[in-house]
């Protein structure tokens, strides 16, 4: 059986995180250092609890928002859950047509499941990009206000200096 792990850092300083997967016996199966996103495939050979860990110790001052999805693939299905073949009585061609229809339906179901997984991953990427965009928007607004204040101060100083050049400093009393 295969497990797929999709990860993506959505928000936080640096948008990177350490990630590892270990087997029930404690053997390290996969390790990734300071990555912002990735898809990891692991073949599970032994029964038990597998551990996956997100580690942010290298950046302990900032928190991270992480999206992850665990996808189970190649599940061994020895038994048909509906046992639909027991309920169908008919000739061989009818059985063959029903099997073809069931194969087509299962194929469509599998493809729809993969489409949903891809859409979920794309939503995570969109959320990460939106967080970056909002952060940039706040920075641009802040520095625009700072720039505006500096321009106002400079213009006030220039007006004062130009007026002081044309001021008559002599006091004439008549």
JSON list of C-alpha atoms in Angstrom, two decimals:
[
{"chain": "A", "resi": 1, "resn": "UNK", "atom": "CA", "xyz": [0.00, 0.00, 0.00]},
{"chain": "A", "resi": 2, "resn": "UNK", "atom": "CA", "xyz": [1.18, 3.51, -0.80]},
{"chain": "A", "resi": 3, "resn": "UNK", "atom": "CA", "xyz": [0.57, 6.69, 1.16]},
{"chain": "A", "resi": 4, "resn": "UNK", "atom": "CA", "xyz": [0.88, 10.11, -0.39]},
{"chain": "A", "resi": 5, "resn": "UNK", "atom": "CA", "xyz": [1.47, 13.11, 1.83]},
{"chain": "A", "resi": 6, "resn": "UNK", "atom": "CA", "xyz": [0.86, 16.57, 0.36]},
{"chain": "A", "resi": 7, "resn": "UNK", "atom": "CA", "xyz": [2.23, 19.44, 2.45]},
{"chain": "A", "resi": 8, "resn": "UNK", "atom": "CA", "xyz": [2.27, 23.18, 2.04]},
{"chain": "A", "resi": 9, "resn": "UNK", "atom": "CA", "xyz": [3.20, 26.03, 4.37]},
{"chain": "A", "resi": 10, "resn": "UNK", "atom": "CA", "xyz": [0.43, 28.60, 4.02]},
{"chain": "A", "resi": 11, "resn": "UNK", "atom": "CA", "xyz": [1.56, 31.38, 6.34]},
{"chain": "A", "resi": 12, "resn": "UNK", "atom": "CA", "xyz": [4.49, 32.30, 8.57]},
{"chain": "A", "resi": 13, "resn": "UNK", "atom": "CA", "xyz": [7.99, 33.69, 8.33]},
{"chain": "A", "resi": 14, "resn": "UNK", "atom": "CA", "xyz": [9.99, 32.16, 5.50]},
{"chain": "A", "resi": 15, "resn": "UNK", "atom": "CA", "xyz": [7.19, 29.77, 4.44]},
{"chain": "A", "resi": 16, "resn": "UNK", "atom": "CA", "xyz": [9.43, 26.77, 5.17]},
{"chain": "A", "resi": 17, "resn": "UNK", "atom": "CA", "xyz": [9.31, 23.86, 7.59]},
{"chain": "A", "resi": 18, "resn": "UNK", "atom": "CA", "xyz": [11.13, 20.58, 8.32]},
{"chain": "A", "resi": 19, "resn": "UNK", "atom": "CA", "xyz": [9.18, 17.37, 7.74]},
{"chain": "A", "resi": 20, "resn": "UNK", "atom": "CA", "xyz": [9.84, 13.68, 8.35]},
{"chain": "A", "resi": 21, "resn": "UNK", "atom": "CA", "xyz": [8.00, 10.34, 8.25]},
{"chain": "A", "resi": 22, "resn": "UNK", "atom": "CA", "xyz": [9.05, 7.33, 10.34]},
{"chain": "A", "resi": 23, "resn": "UNK", "atom": "CA", "xyz": [7.85, 3.72, 10.38]},
{"chain": "A", "resi": 24, "resn": "UNK", "atom": "CA", "xyz": [6.34, 1.93, 13.39]},
{"chain": "A", "resi": 25, "resn": "UNK", "atom": "CA", "xyz": [9.79, 0.43, 14.13]},
{"chain": "A", "resi": 26, "resn": "UNK", "atom": "CA", "xyz": [11.27, 3.96, 14.28]},
{"chain": "A", "resi": 27, "resn": "UNK", "atom": "CA", "xyz": [13.10, 3.84, 10.94]},
{"chain": "A", "resi": 28, "resn": "UNK", "atom": "CA", "xyz": [13.23, 7.19, 9.16]},
{"chain": "A", "resi": 29, "resn": "UNK", "atom": "CA", "xyz": [11.43, 6.78, 5.82]},
{"chain": "A", "resi": 30, "resn": "UNK", "atom": "CA", "xyz": [11.49, 10.32, 4.50]},
{"chain": "A", "resi": 31, "resn": "UNK", "atom": "CA", "xyz": [13.02, 13.60, 5.60]},
{"chain": "A", "resi": 32, "resn": "UNK", "atom": "CA", "xyz": [12.70, 17.07, 4.09]},
{"chain": "A", "resi": 33, "resn": "UNK", "atom": "CA", "xyz": [14.49, 20.19, 5.34]},
{"chain": "A", "resi": 34, "resn": "UNK", "atom": "CA", "xyz": [13.12, 23.75, 5.05]},
{"chain": "A", "resi": 35, "resn": "UNK", "atom": "CA", "xyz": [10.67, 23.19, 2.20]},
{"chain": "A", "resi": 36, "resn": "UNK", "atom": "CA", "xyz": [7.56, 25.24, 1.55]},
{"chain": "A", "resi": 37, "resn": "UNK", "atom": "CA", "xyz": [5.60, 22.48, -0.17]},
{"chain": "A", "resi": 38, "resn": "UNK", "atom": "CA", "xyz": [5.94, 18.96, -1.47]},
{"chain": "A", "resi": 39, "resn": "UNK", "atom": "CA", "xyz": [4.34, 15.64, -2.28]},
{"chain": "A", "resi": 40, "resn": "UNK", "atom": "CA", "xyz": [5.87, 12.66, -0.53]},
{"chain": "A", "resi": 41, "resn": "UNK", "atom": "CA", "xyz": [5.22, 9.03, -1.49]},
{"chain": "A", "resi": 42, "resn": "UNK", "atom": "CA", "xyz": [5.84, 6.30, 1.07]},
{"chain": "A", "resi": 43, "resn": "UNK", "atom": "CA", "xyz": [5.33, 2.57, 0.64]},
{"chain": "A", "resi": 44, "resn": "UNK", "atom": "CA", "xyz": [4.07, 1.06, 3.88]},
{"chain": "A", "resi": 45, "resn": "UNK", "atom": "CA", "xyz": [5.51, -2.41, 4.27]},
{"chain": "A", "resi": 46, "resn": "UNK", "atom": "CA", "xyz": [4.80, -3.06, 7.94]},
{"chain": "A", "resi": 47, "resn": "UNK", "atom": "CA", "xyz": [1.64, -2.80, 10.01]},
{"chain": "A", "resi": 48, "resn": "UNK", "atom": "CA", "xyz": [1.38, -0.23, 12.75]},
{"chain": "A", "resi": 49, "resn": "UNK", "atom": "CA", "xyz": [1.27, 3.49, 13.36]},
{"chain": "A", "resi": 50, "resn": "UNK", "atom": "CA", "xyz": [3.42, 5.62, 11.09]},
{"chain": "A", "resi": 51, "resn": "UNK", "atom": "CA", "xyz": [4.52, 9.00, 12.40]},
{"chain": "A", "resi": 52, "resn": "UNK", "atom": "CA", "xyz": [4.79, 12.19, 10.40]},
{"chain": "A", "resi": 53, "resn": "UNK", "atom": "CA", "xyz": [6.16, 15.28, 12.05]},
{"chain": "A", "resi": 54, "resn": "UNK", "atom": "CA", "xyz": [6.37, 18.95, 11.15]},
{"chain": "A", "resi": 55, "resn": "UNK", "atom": "CA", "xyz": [9.32, 20.61, 12.89]},
{"chain": "A", "resi": 56, "resn": "UNK", "atom": "CA", "xyz": [9.64, 24.38, 13.27]},
{"chain": "A", "resi": 57, "resn": "UNK", "atom": "CA", "xyz": [12.47, 24.51, 15.84]},
{"chain": "A", "resi": 58, "resn": "UNK", "atom": "CA", "xyz": [14.81, 26.39, 13.48]},
{"chain": "A", "resi": 59, "resn": "UNK", "atom": "CA", "xyz": [12.29, 29.24, 13.45]},
{"chain": "A", "resi": 60, "resn": "UNK", "atom": "CA", "xyz": [10.87, 29.11, 16.95]},
{"chain": "A", "resi": 61, "resn": "UNK", "atom": "CA", "xyz": [10.05, 32.84, 17.08]},
{"chain": "A", "resi": 62, "resn": "UNK", "atom": "CA", "xyz": [7.49, 32.65, 14.27]},
{"chain": "A", "resi": 63, "resn": "UNK", "atom": "CA", "xyz": [4.53, 30.37, 13.99]},
{"chain": "A", "resi": 64, "resn": "UNK", "atom": "CA", "xyz": [3.51, 28.61, 10.78]},
{"chain": "A", "resi": 65, "resn": "UNK", "atom": "CA", "xyz": [0.19, 27.63, 9.26]},
{"chain": "A", "resi": 66, "resn": "UNK", "atom": "CA", "xyz": [0.62, 24.25, 7.53]},
{"chain": "A", "resi": 67, "resn": "UNK", "atom": "CA", "xyz": [-1.76, 22.43, 5.19]},
{"chain": "A", "resi": 68, "resn": "UNK", "atom": "CA", "xyz": [-1.34, 18.70, 4.80]},
{"chain": "A", "resi": 69, "resn": "UNK", "atom": "CA", "xyz": [-3.33, 15.92, 3.20]},
{"chain": "A", "resi": 70, "resn": "UNK", "atom": "CA", "xyz": [-2.83, 12.19, 3.63]},
{"chain": "A", "resi": 71, "resn": "UNK", "atom": "CA", "xyz": [-3.90, 10.17, 0.59]},
{"chain": "A", "resi": 72, "resn": "UNK", "atom": "CA", "xyz": [-4.21, 6.39, 0.74]},
{"chain": "A", "resi": 73, "resn": "UNK", "atom": "CA", "xyz": [-3.74, 4.69, -2.60]},
{"chain": "A", "resi": 74, "resn": "UNK", "atom": "CA", "xyz": [-3.55, 1.10, -3.88]},
{"chain": "A", "resi": 75, "resn": "UNK", "atom": "CA", "xyz": [-5.82, -0.16, -1.15]},
{"chain": "A", "resi": 76, "resn": "UNK", "atom": "CA", "xyz": [-6.24, -3.93, -1.43]},
{"chain": "A", "resi": 77, "resn": "UNK", "atom": "CA", "xyz": [-9.94, -4.61, -1.76]},
{"chain": "A", "resi": 78, "resn": "UNK", "atom": "CA", "xyz": [-10.37, -8.38, -1.73]},
{"chain": "A", "resi": 79, "resn": "UNK", "atom": "CA", "xyz": [-14.08, -8.11, -1.03]},
{"chain": "A", "resi": 80, "resn": "UNK", "atom": "CA", "xyz": [-16.57, -6.11, -3.04]},
{"chain": "A", "resi": 81, "resn": "UNK", "atom": "CA", "xyz": [-18.48, -3.98, -0.52]},
{"chain": "A", "resi": 82, "resn": "UNK", "atom": "CA", "xyz": [-21.87, -4.26, -2.25]},
{"chain": "A", "resi": 83, "resn": "UNK", "atom": "CA", "xyz": [-21.50, -7.83, -3.52]},
{"chain": "A", "resi": 84, "resn": "UNK", "atom": "CA", "xyz": [-23.48, -6.74, -6.53]},
{"chain": "A", "resi": 85, "resn": "UNK", "atom": "CA", "xyz": [-22.69, -9.86, -8.55]},
{"chain": "A", "resi": 86, "resn": "UNK", "atom": "CA", "xyz": [-24.65, -12.08, -6.14]},
{"chain": "A", "resi": 87, "resn": "UNK", "atom": "CA", "xyz": [-27.85, -10.14, -6.84]},
{"chain": "A", "resi": 88, "resn": "UNK", "atom": "CA", "xyz": [-27.59, -10.22, -10.62]},
{"chain": "A", "resi": 89, "resn": "UNK", "atom": "CA", "xyz": [-28.93, -13.28, -12.38]},
{"chain": "A", "resi": 90, "resn": "UNK", "atom": "CA", "xyz": [-28.63, -13.34, -16.12]},
{"chain": "A", "resi": 91, "resn": "UNK", "atom": "CA", "xyz": [-26.81, -14.52, -19.16]},
{"chain": "A", "resi": 92, "resn": "UNK", "atom": "CA", "xyz": [-23.06, -14.18, -19.64]},
{"chain": "A", "resi": 93, "resn": "UNK", "atom": "CA", "xyz": [-23.35, -11.16, -21.96]},
{"chain": "A", "resi": 94, "resn": "UNK", "atom": "CA", "xyz": [-25.43, -9.33, -19.37]},
{"chain": "A", "resi": 95, "resn": "UNK", "atom": "CA", "xyz": [-22.82, -10.16, -16.71]},
{"chain": "A", "resi": 96, "resn": "UNK", "atom": "CA", "xyz": [-20.10, -8.92, -19.04]},
{"chain": "A", "resi": 97, "resn": "UNK", "atom": "CA", "xyz": [-21.95, -5.67, -19.70]},
{"chain": "A", "resi": 98, "resn": "UNK", "atom": "CA", "xyz": [-22.54, -5.13, -15.98]},
{"chain": "A", "resi": 99, "resn": "UNK", "atom": "CA", "xyz": [-18.86, -5.73, -15.29]},
{"chain": "A", "resi": 100, "resn": "UNK", "atom": "CA", "xyz": [-17.93, -3.22, -18.01]},
{"chain": "A", "resi": 101, "resn": "UNK", "atom": "CA", "xyz": [-20.33, -0.67, -16.54]},
{"chain": "A", "resi": 102, "resn": "UNK", "atom": "CA", "xyz": [-18.95, -1.24, -13.03]},
{"chain": "A", "resi": 103, "resn": "UNK", "atom": "CA", "xyz": [-15.38, -0.89, -14.32]},
{"chain": "A", "resi": 104, "resn": "UNK", "atom": "CA", "xyz": [-16.30, 2.38, -16.03]},
{"chain": "A", "resi": 105, "resn": "UNK", "atom": "CA", "xyz": [-18.05, 3.67, -12.90]},
{"chain": "A", "resi": 106, "resn": "UNK", "atom": "CA", "xyz": [-15.08, 2.75, -10.71]},
{"chain": "A", "resi": 107, "resn": "UNK", "atom": "CA", "xyz": [-12.73, 4.43, -13.19]},
{"chain": "A", "resi": 108, "resn": "UNK", "atom": "CA", "xyz": [-14.81, 7.63, -13.13]},
{"chain": "A", "resi": 109, "resn": "UNK", "atom": "CA", "xyz": [-14.99, 7.48, -9.31]},
{"chain": "A", "resi": 110, "resn": "UNK", "atom": "CA", "xyz": [-11.22, 7.13, -9.09]},
{"chain": "A", "resi": 111, "resn": "UNK", "atom": "CA", "xyz": [-10.63, 10.05, -11.43]},
{"chain": "A", "resi": 112, "resn": "UNK", "atom": "CA", "xyz": [-13.13, 12.22, -9.56]},
{"chain": "A", "resi": 113, "resn": "UNK", "atom": "CA", "xyz": [-11.34, 11.41, -6.30]},
{"chain": "A", "resi": 114, "resn": "UNK", "atom": "CA", "xyz": [-8.02, 12.47, -7.80]},
{"chain": "A", "resi": 115, "resn": "UNK", "atom": "CA", "xyz": [-9.64, 15.67, -9.13]},
{"chain": "A", "resi": 116, "resn": "UNK", "atom": "CA", "xyz": [-10.92, 16.49, -5.64]},
{"chain": "A", "resi": 117, "resn": "UNK", "atom": "CA", "xyz": [-7.43, 15.93, -4.21]},
{"chain": "A", "resi": 118, "resn": "UNK", "atom": "CA", "xyz": [-5.83, 18.20, -6.81]},
{"chain": "A", "resi": 119, "resn": "UNK", "atom": "CA", "xyz": [-8.46, 20.90, -6.18]},
{"chain": "A", "resi": 120, "resn": "UNK", "atom": "CA", "xyz": [-7.79, 20.70, -2.42]},
{"chain": "A", "resi": 121, "resn": "UNK", "atom": "CA", "xyz": [-4.07, 21.10, -3.03]},
{"chain": "A", "resi": 122, "resn": "UNK", "atom": "CA", "xyz": [-4.69, 24.04, -5.37]},
{"chain": "A", "resi": 123, "resn": "UNK", "atom": "CA", "xyz": [-6.88, 25.66, -2.68]},
{"chain": "A", "resi": 124, "resn": "UNK", "atom": "CA", "xyz": [-3.99, 25.34, -0.23]},
{"chain": "A", "resi": 125, "resn": "UNK", "atom": "CA", "xyz": [-1.61, 27.00, -2.71]},
{"chain": "A", "resi": 126, "resn": "UNK", "atom": "CA", "xyz": [-4.19, 29.74, -3.27]},
{"chain": "A", "resi": 127, "resn": "UNK", "atom": "CA", "xyz": [-4.49, 30.32, 0.50]},
{"chain": "A", "resi": 128, "resn": "UNK", "atom": "CA", "xyz": [-0.71, 30.58, 0.81]},
{"chain": "A", "resi": 129, "resn": "UNK", "atom": "CA", "xyz": [-0.51, 33.03, -2.09]},
{"chain": "A", "resi": 130, "resn": "UNK", "atom": "CA", "xyz": [-3.36, 35.07, -0.61]},
{"chain": "A", "resi": 131, "resn": "UNK", "atom": "CA", "xyz": [-1.57, 35.32, 2.75]},
{"chain": "A", "resi": 132, "resn": "UNK", "atom": "CA", "xyz": [1.58, 36.53, 0.97]},
{"chain": "A", "resi": 133, "resn": "UNK", "atom": "CA", "xyz": [-0.44, 39.01, -1.03]},
{"chain": "A", "resi": 134, "resn": "UNK", "atom": "CA", "xyz": [-2.19, 40.40, 2.08]},
{"chain": "A", "resi": 135, "resn": "UNK", "atom": "CA", "xyz": [1.15, 40.74, 3.86]},
{"chain": "A", "resi": 136, "resn": "UNK", "atom": "CA", "xyz": [2.59, 42.61, 0.88]},
{"chain": "A", "resi": 137, "resn": "UNK", "atom": "CA", "xyz": [-0.52, 44.81, 0.73]},
{"chain": "A", "resi": 138, "resn": "UNK", "atom": "CA", "xyz": [-0.04, 45.81, 4.39]},
{"chain": "A", "resi": 139, "resn": "UNK", "atom": "CA", "xyz": [3.64, 46.61, 3.82]},
{"chain": "A", "resi": 140, "resn": "UNK", "atom": "CA", "xyz": [2.90, 48.67, 0.71]},
{"chain": "A", "resi": 141, "resn": "UNK", "atom": "CA", "xyz": [0.21, 50.63, 2.58]},
{"chain": "A", "resi": 142, "resn": "UNK", "atom": "CA", "xyz": [2.52, 51.29, 5.54]},
{"chain": "A", "resi": 143, "resn": "UNK", "atom": "CA", "xyz": [5.40, 52.54, 3.41]},
{"chain": "A", "resi": 144, "resn": "UNK", "atom": "CA", "xyz": [3.02, 54.60, 1.26]},
{"chain": "A", "resi": 145, "resn": "UNK", "atom": "CA", "xyz": [1.79, 56.41, 4.37]},
{"chain": "A", "resi": 146, "resn": "UNK", "atom": "CA", "xyz": [5.39, 56.94, 5.52]},
{"chain": "A", "resi": 147, "resn": "UNK", "atom": "CA", "xyz": [6.25, 58.31, 2.07]},
{"chain": "A", "resi": 148, "resn": "UNK", "atom": "CA", "xyz": [3.22, 60.63, 2.15]},
{"chain": "A", "resi": 149, "resn": "UNK", "atom": "CA", "xyz": [4.18, 62.00, 5.59]},
{"chain": "A", "resi": 150, "resn": "UNK", "atom": "CA", "xyz": [7.77, 62.60, 4.46]},
{"chain": "A", "resi": 151, "resn": "UNK", "atom": "CA", "xyz": [6.54, 64.41, 1.34]},
{"chain": "A", "resi": 152, "resn": "UNK", "atom": "CA", "xyz": [4.23, 66.63, 3.43]},
{"chain": "A", "resi": 153, "resn": "UNK", "atom": "CA", "xyz": [7.08, 67.50, 5.84]},
{"chain": "A", "resi": 154, "resn": "UNK", "atom": "CA", "xyz": [9.46, 68.24, 2.95]},
{"chain": "A", "resi": 155, "resn": "UNK", "atom": "CA", "xyz": [6.89, 70.45, 1.22]},
{"chain": "A", "resi": 156, "resn": "UNK", "atom": "CA", "xyz": [6.21, 72.38, 4.47]},
{"chain": "A", "resi": 157, "resn": "UNK", "atom": "CA", "xyz": [9.96, 72.92, 4.99]},
{"chain": "A", "resi": 158, "resn": "UNK", "atom": "CA", "xyz": [10.35, 74.08, 1.36]},
{"chain": "A", "resi": 159, "resn": "UNK", "atom": "CA", "xyz": [7.49, 76.56, 1.68]},
{"chain": "A", "resi": 160, "resn": "UNK", "atom": "CA", "xyz": [9.00, 77.92, 4.89]},
{"chain": "A", "resi": 161, "resn": "UNK", "atom": "CA", "xyz": [12.45, 78.27, 3.32]},
{"chain": "A", "resi": 162, "resn": "UNK", "atom": "CA", "xyz": [11.15, 79.95, 0.15]},
{"chain": "A", "resi": 163, "resn": "UNK", "atom": "CA", "xyz": [9.10, 82.42, 2.21]},
{"chain": "A", "resi": 164, "resn": "UNK", "atom": "CA", "xyz": [12.05, 83.17, 4.40]},
{"chain": "A", "resi": 165, "resn": "UNK", "atom": "CA", "xyz": [14.08, 84.09, 1.31]},
{"chain": "A", "resi": 166, "resn": "UNK", "atom": "CA", "xyz": [11.58, 86.76, 0.29]},
{"chain": "A", "resi": 167, "resn": "UNK", "atom": "CA", "xyz": [10.92, 88.15, 3.74]},
{"chain": "A", "resi": 168, "resn": "UNK", "atom": "CA", "xyz": [12.07, 91.66, 4.30]},
{"chain": "A", "resi": 169, "resn": "UNK", "atom": "CA", "xyz": [14.16, 91.57, 7.44]},
{"chain": "A", "resi": 170, "resn": "UNK", "atom": "CA", "xyz": [14.57, 95.31, 7.71]},
{"chain": "A", "resi": 171, "resn": "UNK", "atom": "CA", "xyz": [12.24, 97.03, 10.00]},
{"chain": "A", "resi": 172, "resn": "UNK", "atom": "CA", "xyz": [11.14, 100.31, 8.48]},
{"chain": "A", "resi": 173, "resn": "UNK", "atom": "CA", "xyz": [9.06, 102.53, 10.65]},
{"chain": "A", "resi": 174, "resn": "UNK", "atom": "CA", "xyz": [7.33, 105.44, 9.12]}
]
